[in-house]
Amino acid sequence: MSLLEGIANKIYTAINLFKLTGIKGILVFKTLPNSIINILDKIGISLKNKKISLKFKSYQHPVWLRYGTSDPGILYQIFLFQEYSCLDDLSAPKLIIDAGANVGFSSVYFLNKYPNAHVIAIEPDKSNFDIARKNLSYYQPRALLINAGIWSHDTKLIVERGNGRNECGFQVRECFENEKSEVNALGIDSLLKNSGFETIDLLKIDIEGSETILFSENHQNWLNKVKNIVIELHGEECEEKFFRALSTYNYELSNYGELTVCKRLSHRKPIISSIAY
């Protein structure tokens, strides 16, 4: 990208942020340098992780995020770039499962886009979960938020936050023997059984590599009850596990940004050859 293209992109982003949120959104999106944030912190003005609400001009309810975190970048992806607009042709989904909800932006988008839909949002990290709870509190009873991880089966998990991961990149792993768990893990089949619905109209998955586990086993128990999937795949192993699980299905495949989209899944009927005697 050339210098002029970079400047033009920043101007375009600022204009669209202003249209969506006003000047407040621009100030939140462009984080101050850490040196200034540290100076302000010393004089009693703490900005890091400060909870801020933005009022979208096209939304009835405010959206909450944390200053100086990965939240503004995710907000840009979902509400400005509109990465889930690739699902605009879905016909009135009733149940949406948001696996890896982070702070709830994707769930808020779906709840506004599909006013008759119910969303089950799952987020394992407690700090992300707390912001998601504020964001989804306006949409009761259509939104259910669960502090848990998504796995191939019900088990216990640890949230890993180190190695330079930001708030949208936290990962989970299964507990070792005699290790104290941080959060429960749930299988998709458990969520569906307790939802009151028979099928999942849209399964959104962004679970930072755990899709390798999710699609390694037990997916036969629930995959045939999913109509559409939008997923962010993290690496070759994740891709291999995912597409192998879908190898007996017909679907419409497309890509949009970082997303892999599989629409209108239908299980292929096995071919039975008949032998005449």
Short mmCIF file of C-alpha atoms in Angstrom, two decimals, residues 19-249:
data_model
loop_
_atom_site.label_atom_id
_atom_site.label_comp_id
_atom_site.label_asym_id
_atom_site.label_seq_id
_atom_site.Cartn_x
_atom_site.Cartn_y
_atom_site.Cartn_z
CA LYS A 19 -21.18 8.67 10.22
CA LEU A 20 -21.71 5.66 12.49
CA THR A 21 -20.73 7.02 15.92
CA GLY A 22 -19.93 10.71 15.69
CA ILE A 23 -16.67 12.26 16.89
CA LYS A 24 -16.59 10.04 20.00
CA GLY A 25 -16.03 6.93 17.88
CA ILE A 26 -13.05 8.51 16.12
CA LEU A 27 -11.43 9.44 19.45
CA VAL A 28 -11.92 5.88 20.78
CA PHE A 29 -10.70 4.18 17.61
CA LYS A 30 -7.45 6.16 17.40
CA THR A 31 -5.81 5.19 20.69
CA LEU A 32 -3.39 7.66 22.27
CA PRO A 33 0.31 6.64 22.44
CA ASN A 34 1.21 4.58 25.51
CA SER A 35 3.51 7.37 26.73
CA ILE A 36 0.57 9.78 26.95
CA ILE A 37 -1.70 7.13 28.47
CA ASN A 38 0.94 6.49 31.17
CA ILE A 39 1.25 10.21 31.94
CA LEU A 40 -2.52 10.57 32.24
CA ASP A 41 -2.61 7.51 34.49
CA LYS A 42 -0.08 9.12 36.85
CA ILE A 43 -2.27 12.19 37.27
CA GLY A 44 -5.36 10.11 37.96
CA ILE A 45 -6.90 9.89 34.49
CA SER A 46 -6.98 6.18 33.72
CA LEU A 47 -7.86 5.29 30.14
CA LYS A 48 -6.51 1.75 29.69
CA ASN A 49 -9.44 -0.69 29.68
CA LYS A 50 -11.86 2.15 30.44
CA LYS A 51 -15.38 1.07 29.51
CA ILE A 52 -16.89 3.40 26.93
CA SER A 53 -20.30 3.34 25.28
CA LEU A 54 -20.90 4.38 21.68
CA LYS A 55 -24.29 5.17 20.23
CA PHE A 56 -24.66 3.98 16.65
CA LYS A 57 -26.93 6.15 14.58
CA SER A 58 -28.68 3.11 13.12
CA TYR A 59 -28.96 1.13 16.39
CA GLN A 60 -31.44 1.59 19.20
CA HIS A 61 -29.04 0.53 21.95
CA PRO A 62 -25.46 1.59 22.74
CA VAL A 63 -22.41 -0.60 22.20
CA TRP A 64 -19.78 -0.96 24.95
CA LEU A 65 -16.04 -1.43 24.46
CA ARG A 66 -12.75 -0.99 26.34
CA TYR A 67 -10.34 1.78 25.46
CA GLY A 68 -6.83 0.77 24.39
CA THR A 69 -7.70 -2.89 23.75
CA SER A 70 -8.47 -4.94 20.65
CA ASP A 71 -12.16 -3.94 20.95
CA PRO A 72 -12.05 -0.94 18.54
CA GLY A 73 -10.45 -3.09 15.83
CA ILE A 74 -13.15 -5.74 16.17
CA LEU A 75 -15.79 -3.01 16.14
CA TYR A 76 -14.35 -1.79 12.83
CA GLN A 77 -14.43 -5.28 11.31
CA ILE A 78 -18.03 -5.97 12.25
CA PHE A 79 -19.80 -2.62 12.04
CA LEU A 80 -17.77 -0.66 9.49
CA PHE A 81 -16.22 -3.31 7.25
CA GLN A 82 -19.40 -5.37 7.90
CA GLU A 83 -17.64 -8.68 7.51
CA TYR A 84 -20.87 -10.57 8.25
CA SER A 85 -22.69 -8.89 5.37
CA CYS A 86 -21.75 -12.06 3.49
CA LEU A 87 -24.74 -13.58 5.31
CA ASP A 88 -27.27 -10.96 4.22
CA ASP A 89 -29.11 -13.44 2.01
CA LEU A 90 -30.01 -15.75 4.91
CA SER A 91 -33.75 -16.03 5.29
CA ALA A 92 -34.99 -15.12 8.78
CA PRO A 93 -32.75 -17.32 10.97
CA LYS A 94 -34.37 -18.41 14.22
CA LEU A 95 -31.36 -19.71 16.17
CA ILE A 96 -27.83 -18.34 15.88
CA ILE A 97 -24.97 -19.72 17.95
CA ASP A 98 -22.06 -17.31 18.38
CA ALA A 99 -19.11 -19.49 19.41
CA GLY A 100 -16.28 -17.22 20.50
CA ALA A 101 -18.41 -14.14 21.11
CA ASN A 102 -15.56 -11.98 22.51
CA VAL A 103 -17.29 -8.77 23.71
CA GLY A 104 -20.54 -9.53 21.88
CA PHE A 105 -20.19 -7.33 18.79
CA SER A 106 -21.07 -10.11 16.36
CA SER A 107 -24.09 -11.08 18.47
CA VAL A 108 -25.25 -7.44 18.54
CA TYR A 109 -24.89 -7.29 14.76
CA PHE A 110 -26.96 -10.46 14.29
CA LEU A 111 -29.63 -9.38 16.78
CA ASN A 112 -30.13 -6.12 14.88
CA LYS A 113 -29.88 -7.67 11.43
CA TYR A 114 -32.36 -10.44 12.24
CA PRO A 115 -34.93 -9.00 14.68
CA ASN A 116 -36.71 -12.33 15.18
CA ALA A 117 -33.59 -14.39 15.83
CA HIS A 118 -32.41 -15.82 19.14
CA VAL A 119 -28.67 -15.78 19.79
CA ILE A 120 -26.71 -18.05 22.12
CA ALA A 121 -23.29 -16.44 22.66
CA ILE A 122 -20.39 -18.31 24.27
CA GLU A 123 -17.22 -16.63 25.55
CA PRO A 124 -14.64 -18.25 27.88
CA ASP A 125 -12.65 -15.20 29.05
CA LYS A 126 -14.21 -13.44 32.03
CA SER A 127 -13.10 -9.91 31.08
CA ASN A 128 -14.50 -10.26 27.55
CA PHE A 129 -17.62 -11.90 28.98
CA ASP A 130 -18.29 -8.94 31.30
CA ILE A 131 -18.36 -6.49 28.36
CA ALA A 132 -20.45 -8.90 26.28
CA ARG A 133 -22.94 -9.05 29.14
CA LYS A 134 -23.38 -5.26 29.00
CA ASN A 135 -23.77 -5.34 25.24
CA LEU A 136 -26.34 -8.14 25.22
CA SER A 137 -28.31 -6.96 28.26
CA TYR A 138 -30.44 -4.76 25.97
CA TYR A 139 -31.62 -7.72 23.88
CA GLN A 140 -33.32 -9.93 26.45
CA PRO A 141 -34.91 -12.40 26.12
CA ARG A 142 -33.54 -12.99 22.60
CA ALA A 143 -29.91 -13.21 23.75
CA LEU A 144 -28.36 -15.82 26.04
CA LEU A 145 -24.71 -15.37 27.05
CA ILE A 146 -22.73 -18.25 28.55
CA ASN A 147 -19.29 -18.00 30.17
CA ALA A 148 -17.80 -21.17 28.70
CA GLY A 149 -15.62 -22.52 25.93
CA ILE A 150 -16.64 -24.54 22.88
CA TRP A 151 -15.12 -28.01 22.61
CA SER A 152 -15.83 -31.39 21.07
CA HIS A 153 -17.32 -32.54 24.39
CA ASP A 154 -18.22 -31.23 27.84
CA THR A 155 -15.04 -30.82 29.90
CA LYS A 156 -12.97 -28.29 31.91
CA LEU A 157 -10.71 -25.63 30.39
CA ILE A 158 -7.94 -23.14 31.14
CA VAL A 159 -7.85 -19.76 29.34
CA GLU A 160 -4.37 -18.91 28.02
CA ARG A 161 -3.73 -15.16 27.80
CA GLY A 162 0.07 -14.97 27.51
CA ASN A 163 2.53 -14.93 24.59
CA GLY A 164 1.48 -11.49 23.42
CA ARG A 165 -2.15 -12.43 22.80
CA ASN A 166 -4.58 -9.54 22.87
CA GLU A 167 -8.16 -9.69 24.13
CA CYS A 168 -9.53 -11.14 20.89
CA GLY A 169 -6.80 -13.79 20.65
CA PHE A 170 -7.11 -15.64 23.96
CA GLN A 171 -7.03 -19.42 23.58
CA VAL A 172 -8.26 -22.28 25.73
CA ARG A 173 -6.91 -25.73 26.46
CA GLU A 174 -8.22 -28.74 28.34
CA CYS A 175 -7.18 -29.01 31.99
CA PHE A 176 -4.40 -31.32 32.97
CA GLU A 177 -5.06 -33.94 35.63
CA ASN A 178 -5.42 -32.34 39.10
CA GLU A 179 -5.29 -28.83 37.57
CA LYS A 180 -7.91 -26.34 38.74
CA SER A 181 -10.22 -25.41 35.89
CA GLU A 182 -11.05 -21.83 34.95
CA VAL A 183 -14.15 -22.37 32.83
CA ASN A 184 -16.39 -25.15 31.60
CA ALA A 185 -16.38 -26.37 28.01
CA LEU A 186 -19.57 -27.23 26.16
CA GLY A 187 -20.25 -29.20 23.03
CA ILE A 188 -22.48 -27.85 20.27
CA ASP A 189 -24.86 -30.76 20.82
CA SER A 190 -25.32 -29.75 24.48
CA LEU A 191 -26.11 -26.17 23.49
CA LEU A 192 -28.66 -27.28 20.91
CA LYS A 193 -30.37 -29.73 23.26
CA ASN A 194 -30.88 -27.01 25.86
CA SER A 195 -31.89 -24.30 23.39
CA GLY A 196 -35.45 -25.38 22.71
CA PHE A 197 -34.69 -25.41 18.97
CA GLU A 198 -34.27 -28.40 16.69
CA THR A 199 -31.77 -26.86 14.28
CA ILE A 200 -29.09 -24.15 14.18
CA ASP A 201 -29.77 -21.70 11.37
CA LEU A 202 -26.36 -20.05 11.69
CA LEU A 203 -23.29 -21.29 13.52
CA LYS A 204 -20.63 -18.59 13.80
CA ILE A 205 -17.23 -19.88 15.01
CA ASP A 206 -14.18 -17.82 15.96
CA ILE A 207 -12.45 -19.81 18.69
CA GLU A 208 -8.76 -19.14 18.03
CA GLY A 209 -7.67 -22.61 16.94
CA SER A 210 -10.01 -24.71 19.07
CA GLU A 211 -11.87 -25.59 15.87
CA THR A 212 -9.21 -28.30 15.50
CA ILE A 213 -10.69 -30.01 18.56
CA LEU A 214 -14.30 -29.13 17.77
CA PHE A 215 -14.22 -30.86 14.39
CA SER A 216 -12.00 -33.79 15.40
CA GLU A 217 -14.72 -35.84 17.07
CA ASN A 218 -18.41 -35.94 17.99
CA HIS A 219 -19.37 -33.48 15.25
CA GLN A 220 -21.54 -36.26 13.82
CA ASN A 221 -23.92 -35.62 16.74
CA TRP A 222 -24.83 -32.09 15.66
CA LEU A 223 -23.42 -31.10 12.26
CA ASN A 224 -26.42 -32.46 10.37
CA LYS A 225 -28.58 -30.01 12.35
CA VAL A 226 -26.67 -26.92 11.17
CA LYS A 227 -27.89 -25.01 8.12
CA ASN A 228 -25.12 -22.41 7.70
CA ILE A 229 -21.61 -21.96 9.08
CA VAL A 230 -19.34 -18.90 9.13
CA ILE A 231 -15.94 -19.65 10.60
CA GLU A 232 -12.49 -18.16 10.99
CA LEU A 233 -9.98 -20.95 10.45
CA HIS A 234 -6.62 -20.60 12.18
CA GLY A 235 -4.05 -22.55 10.22
CA GLU A 236 -3.76 -25.59 7.98
CA GLU A 237 -4.65 -28.17 10.63
CA CYS A 238 -7.87 -26.31 11.43
CA GLU A 239 -8.76 -26.20 7.75
CA GLU A 240 -8.04 -29.89 7.31
CA LYS A 241 -10.19 -30.93 10.29
CA PHE A 242 -13.03 -28.63 9.28
CA PHE A 243 -13.30 -29.67 5.65
CA ARG A 244 -12.87 -33.34 6.51
CA ALA A 245 -15.86 -33.06 8.86
CA LEU A 246 -17.85 -31.50 6.01
CA SER A 247 -16.72 -34.06 3.44
CA THR A 248 -20.09 -35.84 3.44
CA TYR A 249 -22.06 -32.61 3.01
#
